[in-house]
Amino acid sequence: MSSVEEQVAGQISEIIRQRKTRLPLVEGVLKRCSSLQKAMTVVRSSIEQLQQNSTENEMLTATCQQCLEVLLNHGEKITDIEQQALLARKRFSRDTVNIGFGGPKGMGKSFLLQKLSGLTNNEVPSADGLPVTAVRSVIQNSPDNCAKVVFHTPASFLQQRIWPLCRNLSINPPHTLQEFQDIKLPETQNSSDRSFQCCNKIKEYQSALPEYRDLLTGKEKTIALSELRPYVTYRLPSPNDDKVTVPNHVYVAVSTVTIYCEFPQTSVKNLKLIDLPGLGELDPSLESIHTEGFKDNVDLCLFIRRPSGNRPDWDQEAQRALDTLTRNCPAGHPSDFVILVINGGGCKTDYVTIMEKDARDKLGDRYTILTTDKSDSQGLSAEVLSRALDHLSQKLPKSDNALFLGISESLNSLSRIITDFCDEAKRTLRQYGQGEDSEELRRHAAEQALRRFARLSFKIRDSIEKRAVRQDDLTEVIDSLDRIKDETLEYFNNGMQEGSRENWLEMANDRYAQDNALNKVQTDTINQMRVQIAQRFSLELDSVYKDYITHEILEKTVAALNDAKVLNNMLNEESAEKNLKSFLSYLDNTEHPVPQMREAVEGLITLKIEHNAQFYPRAYDPIRSLKNIADVMKIEGNTLEERCENLYTNLVDMGTRTIIDIRNKIIEETRNNLFNILLVAYEKFEDSIIRNNNVNDEWIRFFKSYYNDIITSDKKANISYLLNETLKHLSALRDRASSAV
Amino acid sequence: MSNSILDFILSFLKKVGFPVSGAIMNIITDYWDWDKLSGKAKSPCYNIGFFGPSRIGKTTLAASMVEEFKQFSSRINSSYLKLSALDDITMTKISGRINDLKAGIEKGTFKTGTLEGTSDHEELKLRFEEGARKSFKQDFILHDFPGGWINDPQKIEQLNLKDWDVIILPIDSVVIMESVELEHKRAARNDLCIDQVENFMRDWVKTRTNLPSLCILAPIKCETYFSTPKVSSMLADKSQLLFNKITNEYYKDVLSIIQSSSSVECLYMPVNTIGCCYLKMPTWENGKLKGVYSISFEPGMNRWHPYGPSYLMLEICMFICSQLRRLPKKAMSSSMESFIQATSEIDKAMRDPDATAPEIPYNRKKILQRGSFK
């Protein structure tokens, strides 16, 4: 290996390594695109809803429509950028550099591939002037000597082979093999007509279906190189005569072929050569395969041309073919991506010269043009492959850079556009959505509502305070307690966990016989009683307290909000809690934040009175007494049975007394304190929403946000809410777009 | 003794601010009557009244006071003070009540309201006698009357309240402590006849102006609310709560009436008249509190076991002694002094932790008002 070759090999390795380092940046682009798409979807939905509900406001509706159209456009652009980034990711993920061999049929691509890769006709079939390569083959420089064949599935076969033909014929594409077999083809006469040729192709595939049908599995198969030919070529040598060929249709079922072999004349290990079916082939599907592969799979394309006696110059066909190739150039100038190779082997030197000169005249100096008349591996490697690799090592880094920068810059530019769009959209939506009402009107309305609400709120607080001072018996609490008491006493009188008094006595007798003492029975039973008492009291009372909160505070507060026309009776959910949550969402959606009002309302929604935390500790002494006697209680009796009976009676009596004491204590505690708790909570709410510093300003901000909905007398859709929500989502989209830059 | 001299003495005593009760008056006239003094040394009778509604336990309290004091004083060797019934009727009534109590307990259950109520004004005539020589005798009467009379002012008038030197107000602790709900509290006030008690006390205090008097607020049925004696291991001490409810809530106005007079001493002395049962579960019927009681399972506690009534009797005795001490020196006989001495001895003995009485509930006593006569 020469030092130049070594250098090139090193550069290629470095290019591959550099590409890998770019992958996180590409992922970043994809993530930002996804984030923007999500935000735009949300904005679109908001604007659609706003548009649907503002039919009476023509300007607003029209503005919404414009916004939707712009958003659609931006969405498509983001999709384009995403697609580019996905291709870049695929490109940068590869472990090889790939050189594609393209050009019309019969230019010697396959021959060149054979010589460069060291393969033979069997693996890469080639023949003068005849189309032989039916499948896109990829040849990788590798010490393994084998081929991997990937077969089509029925669906991919139809999509890639048949549908392009159907499109040409303007007929419905089949979706199943049966439909394919039953295709009704149009009548065509002219044999040179493309339609005629497409029809013939379809008929050929139909008649040959039994030959390849069973191969349409979608699976991958590894085969020896000697067995490859049927999978890659249109025709095979006749079994009888090598010089005669017969049609072969096995290739139809093949999607891709990858050949692994050691390239004889290059030191660049991470190298793939891609053989593409000829441009301008009769089968238009092949052309789409040809160009599709370039987007992510080819780093350099060698466009092979061979001058002929008829047309040695750079003709229109050549130009068209070049255009097809360069159309999918990933980045940079097409001349970085495509090298012309004039295959002069077997041609007159004059023709080669004419073609070269004509091409240079028409294409200019930018394109690299290689000419060769070699037919051996070494010669072709030196004149074509080495120079192509050298070109790659120079151009590819720039091209990769340009690709990535192009994507990045597109995204940044689009992000700036989206940012500007958001600002403009907010301005115009606000202008047409909020009307021309003056600042002063809103301030006045807010202050009036605050005063009304303050008056009504005073009555609520006063009512709670009076009950707190009066210390009435709380009937609902007493009823609950009596229910709990009766149930618990029934449990005690029915032998607790044993289910009946008799069972309990039997258990006690048995345990005494076992332990020679009743201490354990005593302790266990007391523990059972204690646990039952604790659990039963806790379970029911929390919901009773919650009802007090609902009736005394939540319902009255909602009524006050409605009566004070804070939201023009828009709080009309089925429960007070839902209404307050609805009010909270209004507070969340104001254009400028109202934190004190929000905190006040949230405090009410989350208000809880928990029996275990607030009242049970104060009524705990009877339980403590019950626990304390477990070890000290002494029971007498003349016989074991008598002792057990006395123990049971005493335990039940004590349990009864305990329940009565707890019940009485809770009645007193709730009577003395429940309404104090409610009062303190409500006062806190009032202080935050009415008396706190700067809360006046918050009311004004709230009214500014919802003015239209609050002030207008006839019921209509909640435009202000929807508008505020849309403005909020536009702000979020703007934030994402500006952070993406 | 001539009336003119007597009138002179009375008016002189009044001028110098020395009020004279009926009993003292009797002593002074006796002083002049040497026959009476040289012969039978006896102080005139004191009247002790129980005032409270029906079924509260007045009779049981009276019987418990007598019975427990007799048992206790007989165990104290140094005591020369004896308590006895003056007639068979008294003896029969007391022992009959005690037997009914014990019988109810022996059956294993105890139901309130099964003891017979008082149908008429009954007097339990009793006597303190100074010990060995029995030379000084002090009679006194415990007045028990039907609780239904509490609503009949004419009947009350018949009782001649101004002669009652000591009033004992039995208070139903169970009604006080178990009335938690407001409607029960309102009913409790009716059950305890608080208004009637206030009216009565107002009248009594007025009649006793400048006359040394003693009022004892005696909460009964306290077994459930004190942790000693131990009726049940799980009963917590709620004595302070009971005291607060009585003095600051239900009987607050009664105390105000008492405190308006300087001559009435007022004590708070909760007692257990049964001692062996506690309230398991209160029930309410037509606004009235009924109780389901459990007999104690504590060793030795399943029998009649009063706690404190003897100390009420002791306070009566000490009150009488305090009146005797106020006599002029010349009216004080040696037997009276022995009697007073014997009372001091028994008082000391009953507070002595080594005394034969196993428990000393004297710490339950609280002085609510100290009379100016001391």
mmCIF file of N, CA and C in Angstrom, chain A residues 13-52:
data_model
loop_
_atom_site.group_PDB
_atom_site.id
_atom_site.type_symbol
_atom_site.label_atom_id
_atom_site.label_comp_id
_atom_site.label_asym_id
_atom_site.label_seq_id
_atom_site.Cartn_x
_atom_site.Cartn_y
_atom_site.Cartn_z
ATOM 1 N N SER A 13 -11.415 6.803 7.269
ATOM 2 C CA SER A 13 -11.752 6.366 8.645
ATOM 3 C C SER A 13 -12.127 7.565 9.507
ATOM 4 N N GLU A 14 -11.361 8.637 9.324
ATOM 5 C CA GLU A 14 -11.626 9.844 10.101
ATOM 6 C C GLU A 14 -12.981 10.431 9.758
ATOM 7 N N ILE A 15 -13.346 10.385 8.462
ATOM 8 C CA ILE A 15 -14.663 10.893 8.042
ATOM 9 C C ILE A 15 -15.769 10.110 8.762
ATOM 10 N N ILE A 16 -15.613 8.801 8.785
ATOM 11 C CA ILE A 16 -16.630 7.964 9.425
ATOM 12 C C ILE A 16 -16.698 8.284 10.921
ATOM 13 N N ARG A 17 -15.540 8.483 11.530
ATOM 14 C CA ARG A 17 -15.537 8.796 12.964
ATOM 15 C C ARG A 17 -16.202 10.144 13.220
ATOM 16 N N GLN A 18 -15.873 11.124 12.377
ATOM 17 C CA GLN A 18 -16.463 12.461 12.525
ATOM 18 C C GLN A 18 -17.984 12.421 12.378
ATOM 19 N N ARG A 19 -18.429 11.583 11.473
ATOM 20 C CA ARG A 19 -19.882 11.487 11.265
ATOM 21 C C ARG A 19 -20.583 11.032 12.545
ATOM 22 N N LYS A 20 -19.940 10.076 13.199
ATOM 23 C CA LYS A 20 -20.560 9.542 14.428
ATOM 24 C C LYS A 20 -20.693 10.630 15.485
ATOM 25 N N THR A 21 -19.685 11.532 15.490
ATOM 26 C CA THR A 21 -19.770 12.575 16.528
ATOM 27 C C THR A 21 -20.901 13.555 16.238
ATOM 28 N N ARG A 22 -21.370 13.586 15.023
ATOM 29 C CA ARG A 22 -22.454 14.515 14.684
ATOM 30 C C ARG A 22 -23.835 13.943 15.052
ATOM 31 N N LEU A 23 -23.863 12.659 15.303
ATOM 32 C CA LEU A 23 -25.168 12.020 15.524
ATOM 33 C C LEU A 23 -25.968 12.670 16.669
ATOM 34 N N PRO A 24 -25.312 12.985 17.815
ATOM 35 C CA PRO A 24 -26.110 13.628 18.875
ATOM 36 C C PRO A 24 -26.717 14.949 18.420
ATOM 37 N N LEU A 25 -25.979 15.671 17.563
ATOM 38 C CA LEU A 25 -26.518 16.954 17.099
ATOM 39 C C LEU A 25 -27.740 16.719 16.207
ATOM 40 N N VAL A 26 -27.648 15.686 15.395
ATOM 41 C CA VAL A 26 -28.800 15.367 14.544
ATOM 42 C C VAL A 26 -29.997 14.961 15.395
ATOM 43 N N GLU A 27 -29.717 14.181 16.444
ATOM 44 C CA GLU A 27 -30.811 13.794 17.357
ATOM 45 C C GLU A 27 -31.442 15.032 17.984
ATOM 46 N N GLY A 28 -30.565 15.982 18.284
ATOM 47 C CA GLY A 28 -31.071 17.221 18.864
ATOM 48 C C GLY A 28 -32.018 17.931 17.918
ATOM 49 N N VAL A 29 -31.673 17.949 16.654
ATOM 50 C CA VAL A 29 -32.541 18.576 15.660
ATOM 51 C C VAL A 29 -33.879 17.852 15.603
ATOM 52 N N LEU A 30 -33.818 16.524 15.596
ATOM 53 C CA LEU A 30 -35.062 15.744 15.529
ATOM 54 C C LEU A 30 -35.934 16.016 16.751
ATOM 55 N N LYS A 31 -35.271 16.130 17.891
ATOM 56 C CA LYS A 31 -36.037 16.382 19.131
ATOM 57 C C LYS A 31 -36.696 17.748 19.073
ATOM 58 N N ARG A 32 -35.955 18.716 18.580
ATOM 59 C CA ARG A 32 -36.530 20.064 18.518
ATOM 60 C C ARG A 32 -37.690 20.101 17.533
ATOM 61 N N CYS A 33 -37.541 19.391 16.420
ATOM 62 C CA CYS A 33 -38.635 19.338 15.441
ATOM 63 C C CYS A 33 -39.880 18.730 16.080
ATOM 64 N N SER A 34 -39.669 17.637 16.803
ATOM 65 C CA SER A 34 -40.808 16.958 17.421
ATOM 66 C C SER A 34 -41.489 17.882 18.418
ATOM 67 N N SER A 35 -40.667 18.599 19.190
ATOM 68 C CA SER A 35 -41.214 19.506 20.196
ATOM 69 C C SER A 35 -42.029 20.605 19.537
ATOM 70 N N LEU A 36 -41.502 21.138 18.450
ATOM 71 C CA LEU A 36 -42.226 22.201 17.755
ATOM 72 C C LEU A 36 -43.528 21.675 17.160
ATOM 73 N N GLN A 37 -43.467 20.454 16.619
ATOM 74 C CA GLN A 37 -44.682 19.896 16.027
ATOM 75 C C GLN A 37 -45.780 19.746 17.081
ATOM 76 N N LYS A 38 -45.358 19.273 18.243
ATOM 77 C CA LYS A 38 -46.351 19.067 19.328
ATOM 78 C C LYS A 38 -46.969 20.390 19.727
ATOM 79 N N ALA A 39 -46.102 21.384 19.899
ATOM 80 C CA ALA A 39 -46.613 22.687 20.331
ATOM 81 C C ALA A 39 -47.525 23.263 19.269
ATOM 82 N N MET A 40 -47.184 23.057 18.015
ATOM 83 C CA MET A 40 -48.018 23.598 16.945
ATOM 84 C C MET A 40 -49.354 22.894 16.878
ATOM 85 N N THR A 41 -49.344 21.595 17.189
ATOM 86 C CA THR A 41 -50.610 20.862 17.188
ATOM 87 C C THR A 41 -51.548 21.448 18.239
ATOM 88 N N VAL A 42 -50.976 21.751 19.403
ATOM 89 C CA VAL A 42 -51.790 22.318 20.488
ATOM 90 C C VAL A 42 -52.337 23.678 20.081
ATOM 91 N N VAL A 43 -51.486 24.495 19.468
ATOM 92 C CA VAL A 43 -51.928 25.823 19.047
ATOM 93 C C VAL A 43 -53.014 25.699 17.985
ATOM 94 N N ARG A 44 -52.819 24.771 17.089
ATOM 95 C CA ARG A 44 -53.814 24.589 16.027
ATOM 96 C C ARG A 44 -55.170 24.240 16.603
ATOM 97 N N SER A 45 -55.148 23.337 17.557
ATOM 98 C CA SER A 45 -56.399 22.901 18.182
ATOM 99 C C SER A 45 -57.088 24.066 18.882
ATOM 100 N N SER A 46 -56.292 24.890 19.599
ATOM 101 C CA SER A 46 -56.860 26.057 20.294
ATOM 102 C C SER A 46 -57.492 27.012 19.311
ATOM 103 N N ILE A 47 -56.785 27.286 18.231
ATOM 104 C CA ILE A 47 -57.276 28.266 17.271
ATOM 105 C C ILE A 47 -58.528 27.748 16.577
ATOM 106 N N GLU A 48 -58.536 26.439 16.316
ATOM 107 C CA GLU A 48 -59.742 25.872 15.679
ATOM 108 C C GLU A 48 -60.953 26.043 16.585
ATOM 109 N N GLN A 49 -60.718 25.778 17.872
ATOM 110 C CA GLN A 49 -61.830 25.924 18.816
ATOM 111 C C GLN A 49 -62.267 27.371 18.919
ATOM 112 N N LEU A 50 -61.309 28.265 18.940
ATOM 113 C CA LEU A 50 -61.630 29.693 19.023
ATOM 114 C C LEU A 50 -62.406 30.119 17.783
ATOM 115 N N GLN A 51 -61.982 29.625 16.655
ATOM 116 C CA GLN A 51 -62.644 29.988 15.395
ATOM 117 C C GLN A 51 -64.091 29.495 15.387
ATOM 118 N N GLN A 52 -64.263 28.248 15.869
ATOM 119 C CA GLN A 52 -65.627 27.687 15.851
ATOM 120 C C GLN A 52 -66.571 28.479 16.742
#
